[in-house]
Coordinates of C-alpha atoms in Angstrom, one line a residue:
Chain A
X72 CA 44.2 19.8 72.5
X73 CA 42.5 23.1 72.8
X74 CA 45.9 24.9 72.8
X75 CA 46.8 23.2 69.5
X76 CA 43.6 24.2 67.8
X77 CA 44.1 27.8 69.0
X78 CA 47.6 27.9 67.5
X79 CA 46.3 26.5 64.2
X80 CA 43.2 28.6 63.9
X81 CA 44.6 31.8 62.2
X82 CA 46.2 30.0 59.3
X83 CA 43.1 27.9 58.8
X84 CA 40.8 30.9 58.7
X85 CA 43.2 32.8 56.3
X86 CA 43.0 29.8 54.0
X87 CA 39.2 29.7 54.2
X88 CA 38.4 33.3 53.7
X89 CA 38.4 36.0 50.9
X90 CA 41.1 38.7 50.2
X91 CA 40.9 41.7 52.4
X92 CA 39.6 44.1 49.8
X93 CA 36.6 41.8 49.0
X94 CA 35.8 41.4 52.7
X95 CA 35.9 45.2 53.3
X96 CA 33.8 45.8 50.2
X97 CA 31.1 43.3 51.2
X98 CA 31.0 44.4 54.8
X99 CA 30.8 48.1 53.7
X100 CA 28.0 47.4 51.3
X101 CA 26.0 45.6 54.0
X102 CA 26.5 48.5 56.5
X103 CA 25.6 51.2 53.9
X104 CA 22.4 49.3 53.1
X105 CA 21.6 49.0 56.8
X106 CA 22.3 52.7 57.4
X107 CA 20.2 53.9 54.5
X108 CA 17.2 51.7 55.0
X109 CA 17.1 51.3 58.8
X110 CA 19.2 53.7 60.8
X111 CA 18.5 56.9 58.8
X112 CA 14.7 56.5 58.8
X113 CA 14.7 55.7 62.5
X114 CA 16.7 58.8 63.2
X115 CA 14.5 60.8 60.9
X116 CA 11.5 60.0 63.0
X117 CA 13.2 61.4 66.1
X118 CA 14.6 64.4 64.3
X119 CA 11.3 65.3 62.7
X120 CA 9.5 64.9 66.1
X121 CA 11.9 67.2 67.8
X122 CA 12.0 69.8 65.0
X123 CA 10.1 72.4 66.9
X124 CA 11.6 71.7 70.2
X125 CA 10.8 69.5 73.2
X126 CA 7.8 71.6 74.1
X127 CA 5.9 70.9 70.9
X128 CA 6.9 67.3 71.1
X129 CA 5.6 66.9 74.6
X130 CA 2.4 68.8 73.7
X131 CA 1.7 66.4 70.9
X132 CA 2.0 63.5 73.2
X133 CA -0.1 64.8 76.1
X134 CA -2.8 66.1 73.9
X135 CA -6.1 64.3 74.9
X136 CA -6.7 62.5 71.6
X137 CA -3.1 61.2 71.7
X138 CA -3.6 60.0 75.3
X139 CA -6.8 58.3 74.3
X140 CA -5.0 56.6 71.4
X141 CA -2.3 55.4 73.9
X142 CA -4.9 54.1 76.3
X143 CA -6.8 52.3 73.5
X144 CA -3.6 50.7 72.2
X145 CA -2.7 49.5 75.7
X146 CA -6.3 48.1 76.2
X147 CA -6.2 46.2 72.9
X148 CA -2.8 44.8 73.6
X149 CA -3.6 44.2 77.2
X150 CA -6.6 42.0 76.2
X151 CA -5.3 40.3 73.1
X152 CA -1.8 39.4 74.3
X153 CA -2.9 37.4 77.5
X154 CA -5.7 35.7 75.4
X155 CA -3.3 34.7 72.7
X156 CA -0.8 33.6 75.3
X157 CA -3.4 31.1 76.6
X158 CA -4.6 30.1 73.2
X159 CA -1.0 29.7 71.9
X160 CA 0.2 27.6 74.8
X161 CA -2.9 25.4 74.6
X162 CA -2.6 25.0 70.9
X163 CA 1.1 24.2 71.0
X164 CA 0.6 21.7 73.9
X165 CA -2.2 19.9 72.0
X166 CA -0.2 19.8 68.8
X167 CA 3.1 18.6 70.2
X168 CA 2.2 16.3 73.0
X169 CA -0.9 14.5 71.7
X170 CA -1.9 12.5 68.7
X171 CA -5.2 13.3 67.0
X172 CA -6.9 13.5 63.7
X173 CA -6.7 16.8 61.8
X174 CA -3.5 18.0 63.4
X175 CA -2.1 19.2 60.1
X176 CA -5.3 21.1 59.5
X177 CA -5.1 22.8 62.9
X178 CA -1.5 23.9 62.2
X179 CA -2.5 25.4 58.9
X180 CA -5.4 27.2 60.6
X181 CA -3.1 28.7 63.2
X182 CA -1.0 30.1 60.3
X183 CA -4.0 31.6 58.6
X184 CA -3.6 35.1 60.0
X185 CA 0.0 35.2 58.7
X186 CA -1.1 34.4 55.2
X187 CA -4.1 36.7 55.0
X188 CA -3.7 40.4 54.3
X189 CA -4.5 42.3 57.6
X190 CA -7.0 44.5 55.6
X191 CA -8.9 41.3 54.7
X192 CA -8.8 40.2 58.3
X193 CA -10.5 43.5 59.2
X194 CA -13.0 43.2 56.4
X195 CA -14.0 39.7 57.6
X196 CA -15.2 41.2 60.9
X197 CA -17.0 44.0 59.2
X198 CA -18.8 41.5 56.9
X199 CA -19.6 39.4 59.9
X200 CA -20.6 41.9 62.6
X201 CA -21.1 45.1 60.6
X202 CA -24.6 46.6 60.1
X203 CA -24.9 45.0 56.6
X204 CA -23.2 41.9 57.8
X205 CA -24.6 38.4 58.7
X206 CA -24.8 39.0 62.4
X207 CA -25.3 42.8 62.1
X208 CA -29.1 43.0 62.5
X209 CA -29.1 40.6 65.5
X210 CA -26.3 42.6 67.2
X211 CA -28.1 45.8 66.5
X212 CA -31.4 44.4 67.9
X213 CA -29.5 43.6 71.1
X214 CA -27.8 46.9 71.2
X215 CA -24.3 45.5 70.9
X216 CA -21.8 47.4 68.8
X217 CA -18.7 45.6 67.8
X218 CA -17.6 47.3 64.6
X219 CA -16.4 50.9 64.9
X220 CA -15.9 50.3 68.6
X221 CA -13.4 48.9 71.0
X222 CA -14.5 45.2 70.9
X223 CA -14.0 45.2 67.1
X224 CA -10.5 46.5 67.5
X225 CA -9.7 43.9 70.1
X226 CA -11.1 41.1 68.0
X227 CA -9.1 42.2 64.9
X228 CA -6.0 42.5 67.0
X229 CA -6.5 39.0 68.5
X230 CA -7.0 37.6 65.0
X231 CA -3.9 39.2 63.6
X232 CA -1.6 38.3 66.5
X233 CA -2.9 34.8 67.0
X234 CA 0.0 32.8 65.5
X235 CA 2.9 34.4 67.4
X236 CA 3.0 32.4 70.7
X237 CA 1.9 29.1 69.1
X238 CA 4.4 29.4 66.2
X239 CA 7.2 30.1 68.6
X240 CA 6.4 27.2 70.9
X241 CA 5.5 24.4 68.5
X242 CA 9.1 23.8 67.2
X243 CA 10.5 24.1 70.7
X244 CA 8.1 21.7 72.2
X245 CA 8.5 19.3 69.3
X246 CA 12.2 19.2 69.8
X247 CA 11.7 18.4 73.5
X248 CA 9.5 15.4 72.8
X249 CA 7.2 13.8 75.4
X250 CA 9.6 11.7 77.4
X251 CA 9.8 14.1 80.4
X252 CA 6.0 14.3 80.5
X253 CA 5.7 10.5 80.4
X254 CA 8.3 10.3 83.2
X255 CA 6.2 12.7 85.3
X256 CA 3.1 10.7 84.5
X257 CA 4.6 7.5 85.7
X258 CA 5.8 9.2 88.8
X259 CA 2.2 10.0 89.6
X260 CA 1.8 13.6 88.5
X261 CA -1.6 14.8 87.2
X262 CA -2.2 16.9 84.1
X263 CA -1.8 20.2 85.8
X264 CA 1.3 19.2 87.7
X265 CA 2.9 17.9 84.5
X266 CA 2.0 21.1 82.7
X267 CA 3.2 23.6 85.4
X268 CA 6.1 21.7 86.8
X269 CA 7.6 20.0 83.7
X270 CA 6.3 21.4 80.4
X271 CA 6.0 25.1 81.1
X272 CA 9.4 25.5 82.8
X273 CA 11.0 23.9 79.8
X274 CA 9.5 26.4 77.4
X275 CA 9.2 29.5 79.5
X276 CA 11.8 31.5 77.5
X277 CA 10.1 30.6 74.3
X278 CA 6.8 31.7 75.8
X279 CA 8.3 35.1 76.7
X280 CA 9.8 35.5 73.3
X281 CA 6.4 34.8 71.7
X282 CA 4.7 37.3 74.0
X283 CA 7.2 40.0 73.1
X284 CA 6.6 39.6 69.4
X285 CA 2.9 39.2 69.9
X286 CA 2.8 42.5 71.9
X287 CA 4.8 44.4 69.4
X288 CA 2.5 43.4 66.6
X289 CA -0.6 44.0 68.7
X290 CA 0.5 47.6 69.5
X291 CA 1.7 48.3 66.0
X292 CA -1.1 46.7 63.9
X293 CA -2.5 49.0 61.4
X294 CA -4.4 47.3 58.5
X295 CA -7.0 45.2 60.3
X296 CA -7.6 47.7 63.0
X297 CA -8.0 50.5 60.5
X298 CA -10.8 48.7 58.8
X299 CA -12.9 48.0 61.9
X300 CA -12.1 51.1 63.9
X301 CA -13.9 53.9 62.0
X302 CA -11.2 56.4 63.0
X303 CA -13.2 58.2 65.6
X304 CA -10.8 60.6 67.3
X305 CA -10.4 60.1 71.0
X306 CA -12.7 57.0 70.8
X307 CA -11.5 54.3 68.3
X308 CA -8.1 55.5 67.3
X309 CA -5.1 53.4 68.2
X310 CA -1.6 54.8 68.1
X311 CA -0.8 53.8 64.5
X312 CA -4.2 55.2 63.3
X313 CA -3.6 58.4 65.3
X314 CA -0.2 58.8 63.5
X315 CA -1.9 58.4 60.2
X316 CA -4.6 61.0 60.9
X317 CA -2.1 63.6 62.1
X318 CA 0.1 63.0 59.1
X319 CA -2.8 63.4 56.7
X320 CA -3.6 66.7 58.4
X321 CA 0.0 67.9 57.6
X322 CA 0.6 68.0 61.4
X323 CA 4.1 66.5 60.9
X324 CA 5.6 67.3 64.3
X325 CA 2.7 65.7 66.2
X326 CA 2.6 62.7 63.8
X327 CA 6.3 62.0 64.3
X328 CA 6.1 62.7 68.0
X329 CA 3.5 60.0 68.4
X330 CA 5.5 57.8 66.0
X331 CA 8.5 58.0 68.3
X332 CA 6.4 56.1 70.9
X333 CA 6.0 53.2 68.5
X334 CA 9.6 53.4 67.5
X335 CA 10.7 53.2 71.1
X336 CA 8.4 50.2 71.6
X337 CA 10.1 48.6 68.6
X338 CA 13.6 49.3 70.0
X339 CA 12.6 47.9 73.4
X340 CA 11.1 44.8 71.7
X341 CA 14.4 44.3 69.8
X342 CA 16.5 44.4 73.0
X343 CA 14.2 42.0 74.8
X344 CA 14.1 39.8 71.8
X345 CA 17.9 39.7 71.5
X346 CA 18.2 38.8 75.2
X347 CA 15.6 36.1 75.0
X348 CA 16.8 34.7 71.8
X349 CA 20.0 33.5 73.5
X350 CA 18.0 31.7 76.2
X351 CA 15.6 30.1 73.6
X352 CA 18.5 29.0 71.4
X353 CA 20.0 27.4 74.5
X354 CA 16.9 25.5 75.4
X355 CA 16.4 24.3 71.8
X356 CA 20.0 23.1 71.7
X357 CA 19.7 21.2 74.9
X358 CA 16.4 19.8 73.7
X359 CA 17.5 18.6 70.3
X360 CA 20.3 16.7 72.1
X361 CA 18.2 14.7 74.5
X362 CA 19.7 14.5 78.0
X363 CA 21.7 11.4 78.3
X364 CA 22.9 11.0 74.7
X365 CA 26.6 11.3 74.9
Chain B
X233 CA 4.4 -8.0 93.0
X234 CA 4.0 -10.5 90.1
X235 CA 2.9 -9.4 86.6
X236 CA 0.7 -11.6 84.4
X237 CA 0.4 -10.7 80.7
X238 CA -2.4 -12.4 79.0
X239 CA -3.0 -12.5 75.2
X240 CA -1.8 -9.0 74.7
X241 CA -1.9 -7.8 71.1
X242 CA -1.0 -4.4 69.7
X243 CA -1.0 -3.0 66.2
X244 CA 0.3 0.4 65.0
X245 CA -1.7 0.8 61.7
X246 CA -0.8 -2.2 59.6
X247 CA 2.2 -3.0 61.7
X248 CA 1.9 -5.7 64.3
X249 CA 4.0 -4.9 67.3
X250 CA 2.7 -7.6 69.6
X251 CA 0.8 -10.8 68.7
X252 CA -1.0 -12.5 71.5
X253 CA 1.7 -12.3 74.1
X254 CA 1.5 -14.4 77.3
X255 CA 4.1 -13.8 80.0
X256 CA 4.3 -14.4 83.7
X257 CA 6.8 -12.4 85.7
X258 CA 7.1 -13.9 89.2
X259 CA 7.3 -11.5 92.1
X260 CA 10.8 -10.3 93.0
X261 CA 12.4 -11.5 89.8
X262 CA 14.6 -9.6 87.4
X263 CA 13.4 -10.4 83.9
X264 CA 15.0 -9.4 80.6
X265 CA 13.0 -8.8 77.4
X266 CA 15.5 -9.6 74.7
X267 CA 15.1 -9.2 71.0
X268 CA 16.2 -7.4 67.9
X269 CA 14.8 -3.9 67.3
X270 CA 11.2 -4.0 66.1
X271 CA 10.5 -7.2 68.0
X272 CA 7.9 -5.5 70.2
X273 CA 9.8 -5.6 73.5
X274 CA 9.6 -1.9 74.2
X275 CA 5.9 -1.8 73.3
X276 CA 5.3 -4.7 75.8
X277 CA 7.1 -2.8 78.5
X278 CA 5.1 0.4 77.8
X279 CA 1.9 -1.6 77.9
X280 CA 2.8 -3.0 81.3
X281 CA 3.6 0.5 82.5
X282 CA 0.3 1.8 81.1
X283 CA 1.9 4.2 78.7
X284 CA 0.4 2.3 75.8
X285 CA -3.0 0.6 75.6
X286 CA -3.2 -2.9 74.2
X287 CA -5.7 -3.6 71.4
X288 CA -6.6 -6.9 73.0
X289 CA -5.6 -8.9 76.1
X290 CA -5.1 -8.0 79.7
X291 CA -2.5 -7.2 82.3
X292 CA -2.7 -8.4 85.8
X293 CA -0.7 -7.2 88.8
X294 CA -0.7 -9.9 91.5
X295 CA -3.7 -11.5 89.8
X296 CA -5.6 -8.3 89.9
X297 CA -6.9 -7.0 86.5
X298 CA -5.1 -3.7 85.8
X299 CA -5.4 -3.2 82.1
X300 CA -7.8 -0.3 82.5
X301 CA -5.9 1.2 85.5
X302 CA -4.3 4.6 84.9
X303 CA -0.5 4.8 84.8
X304 CA -0.6 6.9 88.0
X305 CA -2.3 4.2 89.9
X306 CA -0.1 1.3 88.7
X307 CA 2.7 2.1 91.1
X308 CA 5.4 1.3 88.6
X309 CA 8.8 2.9 88.3
X310 CA 9.9 3.5 84.8
X311 CA 13.4 4.2 83.6
X312 CA 13.6 5.7 80.1
X313 CA 16.2 4.9 77.5
X314 CA 17.4 8.5 77.5
X315 CA 16.6 8.9 81.2
X316 CA 14.1 11.7 80.6
X317 CA 15.4 13.6 83.7
X318 CA 13.7 16.9 84.2
X319 CA 16.3 19.2 82.7
X320 CA 15.4 22.3 84.7
X321 CA 15.4 20.6 88.1
X322 CA 18.4 19.7 90.3
X323 CA 19.1 16.0 91.0
X324 CA 17.5 16.5 94.4
X325 CA 14.2 17.9 92.8
X326 CA 14.3 15.2 90.2
X327 CA 14.4 12.4 92.8
X328 CA 11.9 14.1 95.0
X329 CA 9.4 14.8 92.2
X330 CA 7.4 11.6 92.6
X331 CA 6.9 12.3 96.3
X332 CA 6.1 16.0 95.9
X333 CA 3.3 15.4 93.4
X334 CA 1.4 13.1 95.7
X335 CA -2.0 14.4 96.9
X336 CA -1.8 16.5 100.1
X337 CA -2.9 13.7 102.4
X338 CA -0.4 11.2 101.2
X339 CA 2.5 13.5 100.6
X340 CA 5.5 13.0 103.0
X341 CA 6.6 16.2 104.8
X342 CA 9.8 18.1 103.8
X343 CA 12.1 16.4 106.3
X344 CA 10.9 13.0 105.3
X345 CA 11.4 13.8 101.6
X346 CA 14.9 15.1 102.3
X347 CA 15.7 11.9 104.2
X348 CA 14.4 9.7 101.5
X349 CA 16.4 11.5 98.7
X350 CA 19.6 11.4 100.8
X351 CA 19.0 7.7 101.3
X352 CA 18.5 7.1 97.6
X353 CA 21.6 9.2 96.7
X354 CA 23.5 7.0 99.0
X355 CA 22.1 3.9 97.4
X356 CA 23.2 5.1 93.9
X357 CA 26.6 6.1 95.3
X358 CA 26.2 9.7 94.3
X359 CA 26.0 11.4 97.7
X360 CA 27.4 14.7 96.6
X361 CA 25.6 15.7 93.5
X362 CA 22.2 16.7 94.9
X363 CA 22.5 20.3 93.7
X364 CA 23.7 19.6 90.2
X365 CA 21.6 19.8 87.1
X366 CA 21.2 16.8 84.7
X367 CA 23.3 18.5 82.0
X368 CA 26.2 18.6 84.5
X369 CA 26.3 14.8 84.9
X370 CA 27.9 12.0 83.0
X371 CA 25.7 9.4 81.2
X372 CA 26.3 6.8 83.9
X373 CA 25.4 9.3 86.6
X374 CA 22.2 10.3 84.8
X375 CA 21.2 6.7 84.5
X376 CA 21.6 6.2 88.2
X377 CA 19.7 9.3 89.1
X378 CA 16.9 8.2 86.8
X379 CA 16.8 4.9 88.7
X380 CA 16.8 6.7 92.0
X381 CA 13.9 8.9 90.8
X382 CA 12.0 5.8 89.8
X383 CA 12.6 4.1 93.1
X384 CA 11.7 7.1 95.2
X385 CA 8.0 6.3 95.3
X386 CA 8.6 2.8 96.3
X387 CA 7.1 1.2 93.2
X388 CA 5.9 -2.4 93.2
X389 CA 7.4 -3.0 89.8
X390 CA 10.4 -1.5 88.2
X391 CA 10.5 -1.2 84.4
X392 CA 13.6 -0.3 82.5
X393 CA 13.7 0.5 78.7
X394 CA 17.2 -0.2 77.3
X395 CA 18.7 1.1 80.5
X396 CA 22.3 0.9 79.4
X397 CA 21.7 1.6 75.7
X398 CA 23.3 5.0 75.5
X399 CA 26.4 4.3 77.6
X400 CA 29.9 3.4 76.5
X401 CA 31.1 -0.2 77.0
X402 CA 32.9 0.1 80.3
X403 CA 30.3 2.1 82.1
X404 CA 27.7 -0.4 80.8
X405 CA 29.5 -3.3 82.3
X406 CA 29.9 -1.6 85.6
X407 CA 26.3 -0.4 85.7
X408 CA 24.8 -3.7 84.9
X409 CA 26.7 -5.5 87.6
X410 CA 25.6 -2.7 89.9
X411 CA 22.0 -3.1 88.9
X412 CA 22.2 -6.9 89.6
X413 CA 23.6 -6.2 93.0
X414 CA 21.0 -3.5 93.7
X415 CA 18.2 -5.9 92.7
X416 CA 19.6 -8.6 95.0
X417 CA 19.3 -6.0 97.8
X418 CA 15.9 -4.5 97.2
X419 CA 14.1 -7.4 95.4
X420 CA 11.6 -5.3 93.5
X421 CA 10.0 -7.1 90.6
X422 CA 11.9 -5.8 87.6
X423 CA 11.6 -6.0 83.8
X424 CA 14.2 -4.6 81.5
X425 CA 14.3 -4.4 77.7
X426 CA 17.6 -4.9 75.9
X427 CA 18.8 -6.0 72.5
X428 CA 22.2 -7.0 73.9
X429 CA 22.2 -10.8 74.6
X430 CA 25.3 -10.5 76.8
X431 CA 23.5 -8.0 79.0
X432 CA 20.4 -10.1 79.3
X433 CA 22.3 -13.3 80.1
X434 CA 24.5 -11.6 82.6
X435 CA 22.0 -9.6 84.6
X436 CA 18.6 -11.4 84.4
X437 CA 17.1 -14.2 86.4
X438 CA 15.0 -15.1 83.4
X439 CA 15.3 -14.1 79.8
X440 CA 12.3 -13.7 77.4
X441 CA 13.5 -13.9 73.8
X442 CA 11.2 -12.0 71.5
X443 CA 11.1 -11.7 67.7
X444 CA 8.6 -10.3 65.3
X445 CA 5.9 -9.5 67.9
X446 CA 6.1 -13.0 69.4
X447 CA 7.9 -14.6 72.3
X448 CA 10.3 -17.3 71.0
X449 CA 11.5 -18.7 74.3
X450 CA 11.4 -18.0 78.1
X451 CA 13.9 -19.4 80.5
X452 CA 16.9 -18.9 82.7
X453 CA 20.0 -17.5 81.0
X454 CA 21.5 -20.9 81.1
X455 CA 18.4 -22.6 79.7
X456 CA 18.1 -20.3 76.7
X457 CA 21.8 -20.4 76.0
X458 CA 22.2 -24.1 76.4
X459 CA 18.9 -25.3 75.1
X460 CA 17.5 -22.9 72.5
X461 CA 14.2 -24.2 71.3
X462 CA 14.6 -22.8 67.8
X463 CA 17.2 -21.6 65.3
X464 CA 16.3 -17.9 66.0
X465 CA 17.1 -18.1 69.7
X466 CA 20.2 -20.1 68.9
X467 CA 21.4 -17.5 66.4
X468 CA 20.4 -14.5 68.5
X469 CA 22.2 -15.6 71.7
X470 CA 25.6 -15.9 70.2
X471 CA 27.8 -17.0 67.2
X472 CA 26.9 -20.2 65.6
X473 CA 28.1 -22.7 63.0
X474 CA 25.7 -24.4 60.7
X475 CA 26.2 -27.9 59.5
X476 CA 23.9 -29.4 56.9
X477 CA 22.9 -32.9 58.1
X478 CA 21.5 -36.2 57.0
X479 CA 19.8 -38.9 58.9
X480 CA 21.8 -42.0 59.9
X481 CA 18.8 -44.3 59.8
X482 CA 19.0 -44.9 63.6
X483 CA 16.1 -42.8 65.0
X484 CA 16.5 -39.1 65.3
X485 CA 20.2 -39.0 65.1
X486 CA 21.8 -36.8 62.4
X487 CA 25.3 -36.4 61.2
X488 CA 26.9 -33.6 59.2
X489 CA 27.2 -34.4 55.5
X490 CA 30.8 -34.9 54.6
X491 CA 31.1 -34.1 50.8
X492 CA 29.6 -31.4 48.7
X493 CA 27.1 -33.4 46.8
X494 CA 25.9 -35.6 49.6
X495 CA 22.1 -35.5 50.0
X496 CA 20.8 -33.8 53.2
X497 CA 17.4 -34.4 54.6
X498 CA 17.0 -30.6 55.1
X499 CA 18.0 -30.6 58.7
X500 CA 20.6 -28.2 60.0
X501 CA 22.9 -28.7 62.9
X502 CA 23.7 -25.7 65.1
X503 CA 27.0 -25.6 67.0
X504 CA 28.5 -22.8 69.1
X505 CA 32.1 -21.9 68.2
X506 CA 33.1 -23.1 71.7
X507 CA 31.7 -26.5 71.0
X508 CA 34.0 -27.2 68.0
X509 CA 36.8 -29.6 69.0
X510 CA 40.0 -29.3 67.1
X511 CA 42.6 -32.1 66.9
X512 CA 45.5 -33.1 64.8
X513 CA 44.5 -36.7 64.2
X514 CA 41.1 -38.1 63.1
X515 CA 39.7 -39.9 66.1
X516 CA 36.6 -41.2 64.5
X517 CA 34.6 -41.1 61.2
X518 CA 32.7 -38.1 62.5
X519 CA 35.8 -35.9 62.5
X520 CA 35.8 -33.5 59.6
X521 CA 39.0 -32.4 57.8
X522 CA 39.6 -28.7 57.8
X523 CA 42.3 -26.1 57.1
X524 CA 43.1 -23.2 59.4
X525 CA 42.3 -19.9 57.6
X526 CA 43.0 -17.4 60.3
X527 CA 43.8 -17.2 64.0
X528 CA 42.9 -14.4 66.4
X529 CA 44.9 -15.2 69.4
X530 CA 44.1 -12.1 71.6
X531 CA 41.1 -12.1 74.0
X532 CA 39.8 -14.5 76.6
X533 CA 39.0 -17.2 74.0
X534 CA 41.2 -17.4 70.9
X535 CA 39.1 -17.6 67.8
X536 CA 40.1 -19.9 64.9
X537 CA 38.6 -19.6 61.5
X538 CA 38.7 -22.8 59.5
X539 CA 37.6 -24.0 56.1
X540 CA 36.2 -27.5 55.7
X541 CA 38.2 -29.5 53.2
X542 CA 35.2 -31.6 52.3
X543 CA 32.4 -29.1 51.7
X544 CA 34.5 -25.9 51.6
X545 CA 32.2 -24.2 54.2
X546 CA 33.8 -22.0 56.8
X547 CA 33.7 -22.8 60.5
X548 CA 34.4 -20.6 63.5
X549 CA 35.9 -22.2 66.6
X550 CA 36.9 -20.9 70.0
X551 CA 39.3 -22.7 72.2
X552 CA 40.3 -22.2 75.8
X553 CA 43.7 -20.5 76.1
X554 CA 45.3 -23.5 77.6
X555 CA 44.1 -25.9 74.8
X556 CA 45.1 -23.3 72.2
X557 CA 48.7 -23.1 73.6
X558 CA 48.9 -26.9 73.8
X559 CA 47.9 -27.3 70.1
X560 CA 50.2 -24.5 68.8
X561 CA 48.1 -24.1 65.6
X562 CA 49.5 -22.4 62.5
X563 CA 47.7 -20.8 59.6
X564 CA 47.4 -23.2 56.7
X565 CA 47.7 -26.3 58.8
X566 CA 45.3 -29.2 58.2
X567 CA 43.4 -30.4 61.2
X568 CA 40.3 -32.3 62.2
X569 CA 37.2 -30.7 63.7
X570 CA 34.4 -32.4 65.5
X571 CA 31.2 -30.5 66.3
X572 CA 30.0 -31.4 69.7
X573 CA 26.8 -30.5 71.5
X574 CA 25.1 -30.1 68.1
X575 CA 21.4 -29.1 68.1
X576 CA 19.5 -30.1 65.0
X577 CA 16.6 -28.2 63.7
X578 CA 14.6 -28.8 60.6
X579 CA 14.2 -25.3 59.3
X580 CA 10.6 -24.2 58.9
X581 CA 11.3 -20.6 58.4
X582 CA 14.1 -18.3 57.3
X583 CA 16.0 -16.3 59.7

């Protein structure tokens, strides 16, 4: 049977496809577009960064303010990603495995950070916690500074990256249904055992995928963080903010040198994402076809 | 362990899934809940398991009130329609799961678990597949693994939701015989849900026929097949011919009307195709003239479709092969039929 279909395949595909010239033209157009808008800019970042040699490049990266920016970016991501991992899994677990009122509202709420402009997200925190804000006077009285300080940056980052893990998990867990959990329940497993031994192993690749995307956004976030940070060099500058400052000071080599770090992060993210996507697609496929249905 | 279901009701919004159900499952029996889809049979099974809570009524295990008891503490084994095997675990880990999640004190040690799993794999006749994953098994194998997993914790009650629903005809046949044999060996009180009357009649000790949130009849397979208490059960358990009847004036006896305009008293006679007797000559006044419309000679029981010459209604008949050969019937031939074993109901509701 498979031999037959192999022999037949070429004629079928020839009948189903366009003339050669059209195919080449369309493929060429797509590639040219990709090159112009994606590959060339990416290369430009690296070329500009290395324009004055490796020495200048390296100097820009190990300069104290740059190191402080790297440290702050890692701190912000290091706090917000694990928190959003927990929130995201908890939200997806609640939404997909239980019935309750207001579920649709909760899903909308989780999507809110996607639909709000990042600058607005930042402003919300300034309006809430800033000196002129609602809680500002109380915070000042207790000597707590959130805005124009690290906690504000972390808060803004958490808000902006909140949906990534949950959004990734909800469709996956919905496709998997609750039968396996029910089976575990009848077999005597308690809630934690069901979660760690049945639910989590089934979605682990989806979780990793969500974390990778969440991390990329957390490290690259500009708008929201820019509003709450105050741009204090060496103190409240994250990597994207540091790039902007250097650029505005016409320090192009340094700006692009620091930018290469973010570009490398993006490339790494893409590779990890591509690898994980395969795994996730596989689990979704086996989930949408429940085990046992022939 | 016996199960007593008392006055159980369950609604999903405006939809009534179960309406005051009472049912007694004696210890050690294999009981089938049989009904069309939407009759509430799966809901009843899930309530017995504790996966659903009833709106009213109570469940007793061996006379002990268990309605409020948590699923974990009911000691039931449940086999899901699509098996719900843990897809990321091997067959071994699937079967061992119930034992490994027990609290530290009650948990059997590793060797004991291994022994028990090997024992169960042997019981389901799949000794060599312990290291495979569910995706690598056939439907029939998955079903048996699901059963072994449910049996691993030595449940007091085994509940099966459409256990053979997703399998092809031959595996189905094989597996249900196997389940019957298995039950005869281990005698655990079992309830299974099915919409396939053949399956229920063949496997169960007792059949509970359900329709529209209510129980229509409870009885042994023979009882429900031979003596259905109402038209629904009659209809649901096999093919049936309907004869409009009239009273004869002598007590309860009814006879089929024998010409189109004849007045009926509203009663309807139900006759299984196997209970239609065909003959060439009229033996008595009760014999009805009919013409043979089609013959399906293949199969264990040749099926004859006839059209009554008096009322024009069509009638299905099944003959034993021997009788079929003896008669040598031809299409278009005129014969006489006599309904035997007729059950008469005065319809009080539409089917």
